[in-house]
Coordinates of C-alpha atoms in Angstrom, one line a residue:
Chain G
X1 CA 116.1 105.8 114.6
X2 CA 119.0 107.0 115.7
X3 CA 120.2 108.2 112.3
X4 CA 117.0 110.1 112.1
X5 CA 118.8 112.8 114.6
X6 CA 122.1 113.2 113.3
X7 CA 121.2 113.7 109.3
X8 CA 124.2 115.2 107.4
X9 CA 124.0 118.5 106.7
X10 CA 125.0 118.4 103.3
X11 CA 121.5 116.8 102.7
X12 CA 119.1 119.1 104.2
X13 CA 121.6 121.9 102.2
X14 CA 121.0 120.2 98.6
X15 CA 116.9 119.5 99.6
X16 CA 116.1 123.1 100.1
X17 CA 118.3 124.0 97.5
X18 CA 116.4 121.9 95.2
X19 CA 112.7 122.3 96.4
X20 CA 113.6 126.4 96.4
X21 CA 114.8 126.4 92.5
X22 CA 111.9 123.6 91.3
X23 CA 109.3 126.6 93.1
X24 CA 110.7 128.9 91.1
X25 CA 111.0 126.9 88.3
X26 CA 107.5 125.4 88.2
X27 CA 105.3 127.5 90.4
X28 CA 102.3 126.0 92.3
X29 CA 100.7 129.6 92.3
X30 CA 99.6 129.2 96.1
X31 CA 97.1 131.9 96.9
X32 CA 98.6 134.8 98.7
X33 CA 96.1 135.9 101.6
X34 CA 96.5 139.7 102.4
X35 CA 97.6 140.3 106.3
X36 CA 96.2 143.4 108.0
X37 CA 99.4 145.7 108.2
X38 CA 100.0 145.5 104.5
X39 CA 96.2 146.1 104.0
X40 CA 96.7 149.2 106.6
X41 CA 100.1 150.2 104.5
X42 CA 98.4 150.0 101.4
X43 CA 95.4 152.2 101.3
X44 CA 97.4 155.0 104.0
X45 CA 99.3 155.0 100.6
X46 CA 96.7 155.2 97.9
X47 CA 94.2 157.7 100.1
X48 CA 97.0 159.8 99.5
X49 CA 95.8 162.6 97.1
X50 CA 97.5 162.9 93.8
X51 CA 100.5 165.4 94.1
X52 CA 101.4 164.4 97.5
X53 CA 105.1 163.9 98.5
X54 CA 105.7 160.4 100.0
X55 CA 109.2 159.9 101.6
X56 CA 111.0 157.0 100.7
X57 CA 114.0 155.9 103.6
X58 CA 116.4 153.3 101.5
X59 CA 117.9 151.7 104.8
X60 CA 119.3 148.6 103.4
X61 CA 122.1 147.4 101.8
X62 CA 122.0 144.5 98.7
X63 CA 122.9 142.0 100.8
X64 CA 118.7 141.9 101.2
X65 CA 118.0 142.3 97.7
X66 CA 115.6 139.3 97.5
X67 CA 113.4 140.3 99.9
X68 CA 113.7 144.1 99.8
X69 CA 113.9 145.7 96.2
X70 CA 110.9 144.1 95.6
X71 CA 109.0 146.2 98.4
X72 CA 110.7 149.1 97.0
X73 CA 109.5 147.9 93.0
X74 CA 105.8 148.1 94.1
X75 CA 106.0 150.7 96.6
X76 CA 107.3 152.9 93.6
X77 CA 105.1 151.7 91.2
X78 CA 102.0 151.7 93.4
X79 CA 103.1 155.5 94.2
X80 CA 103.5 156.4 90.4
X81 CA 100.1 154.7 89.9
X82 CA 98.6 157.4 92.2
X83 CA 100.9 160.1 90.9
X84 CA 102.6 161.0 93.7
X85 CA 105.9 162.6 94.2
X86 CA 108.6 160.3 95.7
X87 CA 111.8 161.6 97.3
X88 CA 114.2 159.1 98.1
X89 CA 116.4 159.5 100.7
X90 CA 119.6 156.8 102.2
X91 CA 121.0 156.5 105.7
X92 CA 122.6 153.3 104.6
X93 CA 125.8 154.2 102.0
X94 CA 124.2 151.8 99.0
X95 CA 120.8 152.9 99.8
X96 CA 120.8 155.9 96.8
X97 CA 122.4 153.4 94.5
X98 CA 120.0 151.0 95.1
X99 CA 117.2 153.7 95.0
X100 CA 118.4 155.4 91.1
X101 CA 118.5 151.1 90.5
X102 CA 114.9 150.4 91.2
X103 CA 113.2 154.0 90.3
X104 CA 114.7 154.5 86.7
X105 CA 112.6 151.5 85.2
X106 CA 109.5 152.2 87.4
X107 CA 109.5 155.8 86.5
X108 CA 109.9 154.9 82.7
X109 CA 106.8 152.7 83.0
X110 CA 105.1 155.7 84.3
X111 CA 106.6 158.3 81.8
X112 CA 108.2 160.2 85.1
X113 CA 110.9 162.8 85.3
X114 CA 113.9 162.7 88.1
X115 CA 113.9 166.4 89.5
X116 CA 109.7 166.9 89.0
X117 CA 108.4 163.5 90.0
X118 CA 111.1 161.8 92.2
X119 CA 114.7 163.4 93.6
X120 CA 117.1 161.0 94.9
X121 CA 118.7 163.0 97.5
X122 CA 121.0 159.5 98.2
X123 CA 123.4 158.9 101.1
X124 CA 123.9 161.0 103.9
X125 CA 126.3 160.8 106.8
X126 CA 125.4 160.4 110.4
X127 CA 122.6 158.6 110.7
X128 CA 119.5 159.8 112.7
X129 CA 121.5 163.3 113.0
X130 CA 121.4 163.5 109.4
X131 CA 117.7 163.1 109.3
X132 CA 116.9 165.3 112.4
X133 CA 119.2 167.7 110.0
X134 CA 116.3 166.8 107.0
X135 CA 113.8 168.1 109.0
X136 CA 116.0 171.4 109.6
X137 CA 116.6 172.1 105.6
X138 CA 116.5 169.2 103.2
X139 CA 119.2 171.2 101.5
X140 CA 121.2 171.8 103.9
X141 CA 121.1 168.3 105.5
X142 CA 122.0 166.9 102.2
X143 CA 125.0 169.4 101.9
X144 CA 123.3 171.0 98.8
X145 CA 123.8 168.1 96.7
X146 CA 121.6 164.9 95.5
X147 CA 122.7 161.2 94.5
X148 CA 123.8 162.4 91.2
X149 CA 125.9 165.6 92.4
X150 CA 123.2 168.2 91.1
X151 CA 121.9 170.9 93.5
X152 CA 118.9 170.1 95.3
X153 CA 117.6 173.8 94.6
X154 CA 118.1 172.9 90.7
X155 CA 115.0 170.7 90.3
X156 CA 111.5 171.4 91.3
X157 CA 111.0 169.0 93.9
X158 CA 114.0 170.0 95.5
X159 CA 112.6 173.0 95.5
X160 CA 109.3 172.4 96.6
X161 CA 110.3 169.7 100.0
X162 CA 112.5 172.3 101.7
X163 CA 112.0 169.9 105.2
X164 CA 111.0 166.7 106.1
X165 CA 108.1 167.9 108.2
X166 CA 104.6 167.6 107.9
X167 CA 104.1 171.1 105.7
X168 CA 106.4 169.2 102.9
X169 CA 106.1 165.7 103.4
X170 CA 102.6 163.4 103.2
X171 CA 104.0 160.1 104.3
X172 CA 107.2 158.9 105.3
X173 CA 108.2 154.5 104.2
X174 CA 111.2 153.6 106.0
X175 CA 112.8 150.3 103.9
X176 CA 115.1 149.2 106.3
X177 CA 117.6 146.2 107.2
X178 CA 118.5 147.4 110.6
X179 CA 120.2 150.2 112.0
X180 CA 120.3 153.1 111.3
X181 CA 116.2 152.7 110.2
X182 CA 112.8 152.8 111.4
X183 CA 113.5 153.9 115.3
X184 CA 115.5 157.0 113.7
X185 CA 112.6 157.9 111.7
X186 CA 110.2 157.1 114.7
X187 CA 112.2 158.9 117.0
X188 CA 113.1 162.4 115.1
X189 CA 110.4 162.1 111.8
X190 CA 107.4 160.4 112.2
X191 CA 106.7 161.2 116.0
X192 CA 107.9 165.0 116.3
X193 CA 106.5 166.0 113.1
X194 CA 103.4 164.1 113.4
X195 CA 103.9 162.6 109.5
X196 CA 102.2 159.5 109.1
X197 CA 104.5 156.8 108.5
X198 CA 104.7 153.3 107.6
X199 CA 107.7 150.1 107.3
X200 CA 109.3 147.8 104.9
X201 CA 111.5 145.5 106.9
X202 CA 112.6 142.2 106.7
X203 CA 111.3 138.7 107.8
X204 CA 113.8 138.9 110.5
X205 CA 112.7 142.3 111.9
X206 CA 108.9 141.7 112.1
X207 CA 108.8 140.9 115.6
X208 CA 110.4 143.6 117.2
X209 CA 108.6 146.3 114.7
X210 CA 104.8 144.7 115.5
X211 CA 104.6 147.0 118.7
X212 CA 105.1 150.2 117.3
X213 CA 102.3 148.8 114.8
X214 CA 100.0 147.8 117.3
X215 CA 100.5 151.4 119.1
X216 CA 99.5 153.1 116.0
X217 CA 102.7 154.6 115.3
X218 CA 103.0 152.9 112.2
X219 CA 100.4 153.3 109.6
X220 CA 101.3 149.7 108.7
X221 CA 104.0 147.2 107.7
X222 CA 105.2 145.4 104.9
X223 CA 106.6 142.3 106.7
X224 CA 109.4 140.2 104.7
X225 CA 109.0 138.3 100.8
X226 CA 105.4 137.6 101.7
X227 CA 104.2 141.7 102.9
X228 CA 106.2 142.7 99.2
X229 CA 103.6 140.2 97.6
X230 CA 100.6 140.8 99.8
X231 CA 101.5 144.6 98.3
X232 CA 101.5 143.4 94.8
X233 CA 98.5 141.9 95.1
X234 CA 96.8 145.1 96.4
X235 CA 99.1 147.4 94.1
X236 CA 97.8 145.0 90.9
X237 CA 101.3 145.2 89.9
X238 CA 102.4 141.5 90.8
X239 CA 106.2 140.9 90.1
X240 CA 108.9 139.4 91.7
X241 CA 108.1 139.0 95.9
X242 CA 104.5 136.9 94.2
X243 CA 106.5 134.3 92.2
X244 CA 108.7 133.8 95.4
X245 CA 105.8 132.7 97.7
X246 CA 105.8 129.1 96.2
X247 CA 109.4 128.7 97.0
X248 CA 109.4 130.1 100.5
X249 CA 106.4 127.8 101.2
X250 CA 107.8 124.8 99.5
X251 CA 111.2 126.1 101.9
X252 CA 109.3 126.4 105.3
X253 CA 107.6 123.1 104.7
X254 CA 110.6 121.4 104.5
X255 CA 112.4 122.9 107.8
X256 CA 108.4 121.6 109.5
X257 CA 109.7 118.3 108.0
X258 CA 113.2 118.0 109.0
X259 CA 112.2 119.5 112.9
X260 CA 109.7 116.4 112.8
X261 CA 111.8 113.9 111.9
X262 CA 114.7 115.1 114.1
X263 CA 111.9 114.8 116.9
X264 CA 110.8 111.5 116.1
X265 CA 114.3 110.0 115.8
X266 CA 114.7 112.2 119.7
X267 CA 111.4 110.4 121.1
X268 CA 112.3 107.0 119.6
X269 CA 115.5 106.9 121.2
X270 CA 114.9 108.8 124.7
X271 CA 114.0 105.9 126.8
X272 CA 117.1 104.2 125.3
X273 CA 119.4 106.8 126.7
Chain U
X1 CA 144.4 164.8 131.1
X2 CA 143.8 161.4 128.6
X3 CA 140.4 160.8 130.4
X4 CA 139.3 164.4 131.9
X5 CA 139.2 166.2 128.6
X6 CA 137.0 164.0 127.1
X7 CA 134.8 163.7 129.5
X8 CA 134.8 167.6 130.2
X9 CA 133.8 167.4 126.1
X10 CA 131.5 164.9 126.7
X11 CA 129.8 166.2 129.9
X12 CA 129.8 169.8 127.6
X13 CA 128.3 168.0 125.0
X14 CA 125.7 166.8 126.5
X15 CA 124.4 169.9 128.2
X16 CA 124.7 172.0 125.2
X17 CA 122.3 169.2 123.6
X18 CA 120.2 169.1 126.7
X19 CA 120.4 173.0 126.4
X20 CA 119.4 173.1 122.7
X21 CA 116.1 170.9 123.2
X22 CA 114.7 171.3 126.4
X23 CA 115.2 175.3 126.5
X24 CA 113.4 177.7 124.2
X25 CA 116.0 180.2 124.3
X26 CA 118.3 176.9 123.4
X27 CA 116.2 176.3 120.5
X28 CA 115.9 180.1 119.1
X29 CA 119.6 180.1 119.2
X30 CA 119.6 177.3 116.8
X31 CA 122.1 175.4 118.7
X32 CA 120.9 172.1 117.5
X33 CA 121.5 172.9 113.9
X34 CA 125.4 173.4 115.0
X35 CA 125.6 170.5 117.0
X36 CA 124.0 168.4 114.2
X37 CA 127.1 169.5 111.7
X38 CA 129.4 169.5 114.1
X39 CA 128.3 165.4 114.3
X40 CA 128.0 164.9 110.8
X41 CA 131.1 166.3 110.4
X42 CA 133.0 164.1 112.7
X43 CA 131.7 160.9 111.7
X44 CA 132.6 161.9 108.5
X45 CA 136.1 162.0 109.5
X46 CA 135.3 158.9 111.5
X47 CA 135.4 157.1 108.5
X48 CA 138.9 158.7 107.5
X49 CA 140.1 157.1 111.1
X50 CA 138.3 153.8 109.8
X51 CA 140.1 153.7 106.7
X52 CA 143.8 154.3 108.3
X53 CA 143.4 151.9 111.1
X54 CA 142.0 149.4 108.6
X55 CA 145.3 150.1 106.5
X56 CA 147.4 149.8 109.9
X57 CA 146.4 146.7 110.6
X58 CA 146.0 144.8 107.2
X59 CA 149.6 146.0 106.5
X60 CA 151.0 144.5 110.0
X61 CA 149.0 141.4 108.6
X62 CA 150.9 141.7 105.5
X63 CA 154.4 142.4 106.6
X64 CA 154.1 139.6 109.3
X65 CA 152.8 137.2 107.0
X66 CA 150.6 136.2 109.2
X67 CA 147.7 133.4 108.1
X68 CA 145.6 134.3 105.5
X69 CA 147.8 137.6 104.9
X70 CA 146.9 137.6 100.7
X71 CA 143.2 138.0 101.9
X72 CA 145.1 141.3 103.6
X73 CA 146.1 142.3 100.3
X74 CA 142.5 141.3 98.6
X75 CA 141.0 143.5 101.2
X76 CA 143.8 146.6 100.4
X77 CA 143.2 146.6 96.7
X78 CA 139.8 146.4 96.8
X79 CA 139.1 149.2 99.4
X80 CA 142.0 151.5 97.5
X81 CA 141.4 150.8 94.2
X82 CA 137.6 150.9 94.2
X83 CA 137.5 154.0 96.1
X84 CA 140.1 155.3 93.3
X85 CA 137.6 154.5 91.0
X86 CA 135.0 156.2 92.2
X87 CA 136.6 159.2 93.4
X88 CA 137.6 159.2 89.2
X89 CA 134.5 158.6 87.9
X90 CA 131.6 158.9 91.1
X91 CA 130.0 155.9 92.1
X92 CA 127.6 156.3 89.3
X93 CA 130.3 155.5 86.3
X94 CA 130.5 152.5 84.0
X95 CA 133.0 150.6 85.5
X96 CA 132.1 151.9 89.2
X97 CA 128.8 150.2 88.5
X98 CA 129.8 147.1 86.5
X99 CA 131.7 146.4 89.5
X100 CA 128.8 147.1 92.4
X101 CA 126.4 144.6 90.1
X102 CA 128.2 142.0 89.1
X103 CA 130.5 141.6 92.5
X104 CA 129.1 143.7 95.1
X105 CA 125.9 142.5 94.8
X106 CA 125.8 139.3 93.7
X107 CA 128.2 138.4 96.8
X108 CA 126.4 140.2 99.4
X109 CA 123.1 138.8 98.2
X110 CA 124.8 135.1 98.6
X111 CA 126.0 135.9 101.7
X112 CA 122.9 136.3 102.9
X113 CA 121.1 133.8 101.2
X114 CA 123.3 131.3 102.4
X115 CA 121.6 132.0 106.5
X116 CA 118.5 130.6 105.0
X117 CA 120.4 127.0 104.9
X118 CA 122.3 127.3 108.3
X119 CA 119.0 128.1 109.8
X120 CA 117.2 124.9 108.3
X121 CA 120.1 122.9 109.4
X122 CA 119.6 125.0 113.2
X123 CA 116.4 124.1 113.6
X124 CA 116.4 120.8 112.6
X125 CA 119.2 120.1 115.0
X126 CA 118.1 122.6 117.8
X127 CA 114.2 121.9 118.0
X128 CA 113.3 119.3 119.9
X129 CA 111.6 118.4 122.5
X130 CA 113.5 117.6 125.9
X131 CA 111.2 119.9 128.0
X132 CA 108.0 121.9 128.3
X133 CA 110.1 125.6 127.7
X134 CA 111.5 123.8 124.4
X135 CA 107.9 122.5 123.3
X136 CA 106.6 126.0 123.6
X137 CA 109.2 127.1 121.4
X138 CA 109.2 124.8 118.6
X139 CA 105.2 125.0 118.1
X140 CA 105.6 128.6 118.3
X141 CA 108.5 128.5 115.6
X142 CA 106.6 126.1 113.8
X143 CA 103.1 128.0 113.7
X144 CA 105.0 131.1 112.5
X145 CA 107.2 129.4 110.1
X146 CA 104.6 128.1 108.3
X147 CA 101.2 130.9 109.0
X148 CA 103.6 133.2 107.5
X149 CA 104.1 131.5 103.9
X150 CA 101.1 130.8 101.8
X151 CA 101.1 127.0 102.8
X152 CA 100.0 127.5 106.0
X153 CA 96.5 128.5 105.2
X154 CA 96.1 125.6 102.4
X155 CA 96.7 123.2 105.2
X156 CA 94.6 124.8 107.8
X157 CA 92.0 127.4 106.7
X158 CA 90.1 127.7 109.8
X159 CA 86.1 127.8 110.0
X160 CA 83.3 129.0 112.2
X161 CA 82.8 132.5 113.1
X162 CA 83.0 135.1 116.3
X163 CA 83.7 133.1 119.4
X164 CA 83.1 129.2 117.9
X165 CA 86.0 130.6 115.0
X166 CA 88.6 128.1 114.6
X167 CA 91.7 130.4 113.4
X168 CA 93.6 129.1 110.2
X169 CA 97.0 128.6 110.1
X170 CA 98.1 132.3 109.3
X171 CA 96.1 133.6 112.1
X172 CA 97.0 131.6 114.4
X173 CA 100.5 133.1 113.6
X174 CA 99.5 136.4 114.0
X175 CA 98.0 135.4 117.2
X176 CA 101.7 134.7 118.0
X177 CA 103.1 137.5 116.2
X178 CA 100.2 140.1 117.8
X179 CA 100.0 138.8 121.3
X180 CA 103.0 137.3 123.3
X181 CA 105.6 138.7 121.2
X182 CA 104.8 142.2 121.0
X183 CA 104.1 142.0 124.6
X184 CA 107.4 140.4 125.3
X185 CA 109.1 143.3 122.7
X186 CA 107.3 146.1 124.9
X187 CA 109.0 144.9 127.8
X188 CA 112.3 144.4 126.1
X189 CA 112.3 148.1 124.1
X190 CA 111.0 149.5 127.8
X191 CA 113.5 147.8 129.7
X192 CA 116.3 148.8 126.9
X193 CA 115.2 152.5 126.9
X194 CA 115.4 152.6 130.8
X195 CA 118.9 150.8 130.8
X196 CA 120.1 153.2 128.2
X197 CA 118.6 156.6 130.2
X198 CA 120.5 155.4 133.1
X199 CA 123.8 155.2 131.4
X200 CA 123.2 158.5 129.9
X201 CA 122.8 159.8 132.8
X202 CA 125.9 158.1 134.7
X203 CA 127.8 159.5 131.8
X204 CA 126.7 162.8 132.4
X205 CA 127.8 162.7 135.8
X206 CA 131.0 161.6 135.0
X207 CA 130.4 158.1 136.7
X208 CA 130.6 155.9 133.8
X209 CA 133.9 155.7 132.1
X210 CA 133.5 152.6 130.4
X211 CA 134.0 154.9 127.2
X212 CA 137.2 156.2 127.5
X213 CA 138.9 152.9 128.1
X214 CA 140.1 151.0 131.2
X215 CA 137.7 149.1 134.0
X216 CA 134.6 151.9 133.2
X217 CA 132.4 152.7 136.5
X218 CA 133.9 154.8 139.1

């Protein structure tokens, strides 16, 4: 019993390694029920009429690639679906990188044009000030230049979102990892100018994000692997974050197992002790 | 003068911001926009500093031969010749981006990746059950762990209805999730924003000087 508590890590490494490829591998094709916050996310995005400018904050770096450029994948796709207009925008240096990554396939699919349909205006400096400069002049905030080194002013959508205010801008999705992220857009965006606005965040940053959904200051949240596949779902575009769910379940069950044993080896032994 | 001027800058600052959005004749003078360059501006040569102090102390590593000094000279060649690189041929070029997907990425992915199996070997090492607090916890962690992958709601898929509704596994998560954490998050992000108005304010008055180096409050 006493072995049960002092299991060598090297095992509970190689399980999980194991039961996460064989999910992906062979997948059990769980069923995937839809939370509330992505439901909210979801149709704030698709009431959206056709023509409306949504807002795209790329606040994350690669190092959350499995979980996050999935969000963005369907986020883009569902927005294309609906033809919006999608202006991507990076607090986070990779974040415009990452953005031309994920929106030149989408946009393909969808037979859209960078300049009419989307603009990547890419990375900024100086965080929130940078975006409190955005709702200024889009132009000016973004020194006159987008991710590829072309004047904003050149392309029509450049032309047409001159701030990030509610006159310009239908909806506002931060993607973020951290900080700089959603409070910035909270604090000088969403909240100021009165834009609606909803998150993409990581498993990790659910819990402190869930009271600014409750409060209504989010129009919902995309919450982790599982919110990006909830989304697909909804989107009908399933891809990547669905054909994870098998593996993160198949993951957390597991962890369940190894905390029980490690508690009945504990109990076992107590009185011993 | 090392610790008056900038906190004369600083106390300056902070009224011309105060000035520029609390004022209407502040905000027709357009006094934000400047400040807001002015930042950007400065962080941008922040980064400069970054670089050089970087370079300082990797080549003290370096000339010291202290341990690990060839990861020194890993880290120099990298950040030099990879912002060389770009500078040449922007970030978008061929060999710019051959390198951002096939090392950047793929080693910052598995970087984090790997916290997935420190955390399973955490928890099965740190949740057990000596007393009530811990109990709480690990029920808590194990409700939210599992309500929050598809799993949860083949084990338990609740029944009933209204009042007599026995929650499935996901919602009972999201009764976790919706009710003592975000209460316990309001009164963290309250307390926090307090705590940080309060320093604000002590550094507006010149009381807090933890900034500028040394011991901090007066």
């Amino acid at each position: 019993m006493e072995r049960l508590q002092s299991i060598d890590r090297r095992w509970i490494y190689l399980l999980l390694a194991l039961v996460v490829v064989i999910a992906l591998l062979n997948p059990i094709g769980l069923p995937v029920k839809v939370g509330n916050t992505t439901r909210t996310m979801f149709e704030a995005v698709d009431a959206l009429p056709p023509g409306s400018v949504i807002w795209i904050g790329m606040d994350f770096n690669v190092s959350s690639k499995a979980e996050q450029f999935p969000m963005v994948s369907v986020l883009l796709d569902h927005a294309f679906q609906k033809n919006l207009k999608v202006v991507g925008f990076a607090m986070w240096p990779n974040g415009g990188q990452i953005f031309k990554q994920l929106v030149e396939p989408v946009a393909k699919k969808y037979k859209k044009v960078e300049g009419t349909d989307f603009l990547n205006i890419g990375y900024k400096p100086g965080n929130g000030v940078a975006l409190r400069a955005m709702v200024t002049d889009v132009n000016n905030g973004a020194a006159g230049v987008d991710h590829n080194g072309k004047p904003i002013t050149s392309s029509p959508l450049g032309q047409q979102v001159k701030r990030l205010t509610a006159q310009y801008v239908n909806f506002v999705v931060d993607i973020a990892a951290g900080d700089p992220g959603t409070v910035d857009y909270l604090n000088f965006v969403a909240t100021p100018e009165k834009i609606p606005m909803a998150t993409a965040v990581v498993n990790v940053s659910v819990p402190q994000e869930m009271p600014y959904v409750q409060s209504g200051q989010y129009k919902g949240l995309m919450g982790g692997l599982r919110g990006a596949a909830e989304y697909e779902i909804l989107a009908k575009a399933v891809g990547k974050a669905a054909a994870g769910m098998d593996s993160q379940s198949l993951a957390a069950v597991l962890i369940t197992l190894f905390i029980v044993v490690g508690n009945v080896g504990y109990l076992a032994t107590r009185g011993k002790k | 003068m090392r610790k008056e001027l900038p906190m004369i800058v600083t106390i300056l600052s902070a009224l011309s911001l105060i000035f520029s959005q609390y004022f209407f004749s502040g905000k027709q003078l357009g006094l934000t926009d400047v400040l807001d360059k002015w930042y950007v501006i400065s962080v941008s040569f922040a980064i400069l500093l970054g670089v050089i102090n970087l370079t300082r102390v990797h080549v003290n590593h370096i000339r010291r031969r202290r341990e690990g000094w060839w990861n020194s000279i890993a880290l120099l060649i990298c950040m030099y010749g990879y912002s060389a690189l770009a500078i040449q041929q922007t970030v978008d070029g061929p060999q710019a981006v051959w390198i951002y997907n096939n090392v950047i990425t793929p080693g910052d992915s598995t970087m984090f990746a790997l916290i997935a199996f420190f955390i399973a070997s955490a928890a099965y090492r740190a949740f057990r059950v000596r007393t009530k607090e811990a109990t709480v916890l690990l029920i808590a962690a194990v409700l939210v762990l599992l309500g929050r992958a598809p799993i949860g709601d083949a084990f338990v898929k609740g029944w009933g209805s209204g009042f007599w509704r026995f929650p499935s596994w996901g919602e009972a998560a999201d009764w976790v999730m919706n009710v003592p954490n975000t209460g316990g998050f309001r009164a963290i992000i309250i307390g926090a924003a307090i705590g940080a108005f309060a320093v604000a304010f002590r550094i507006l008055l010149g009381l807090e000087r933890a900034h500028l180096g040394g011991t901090g409050a007066k």
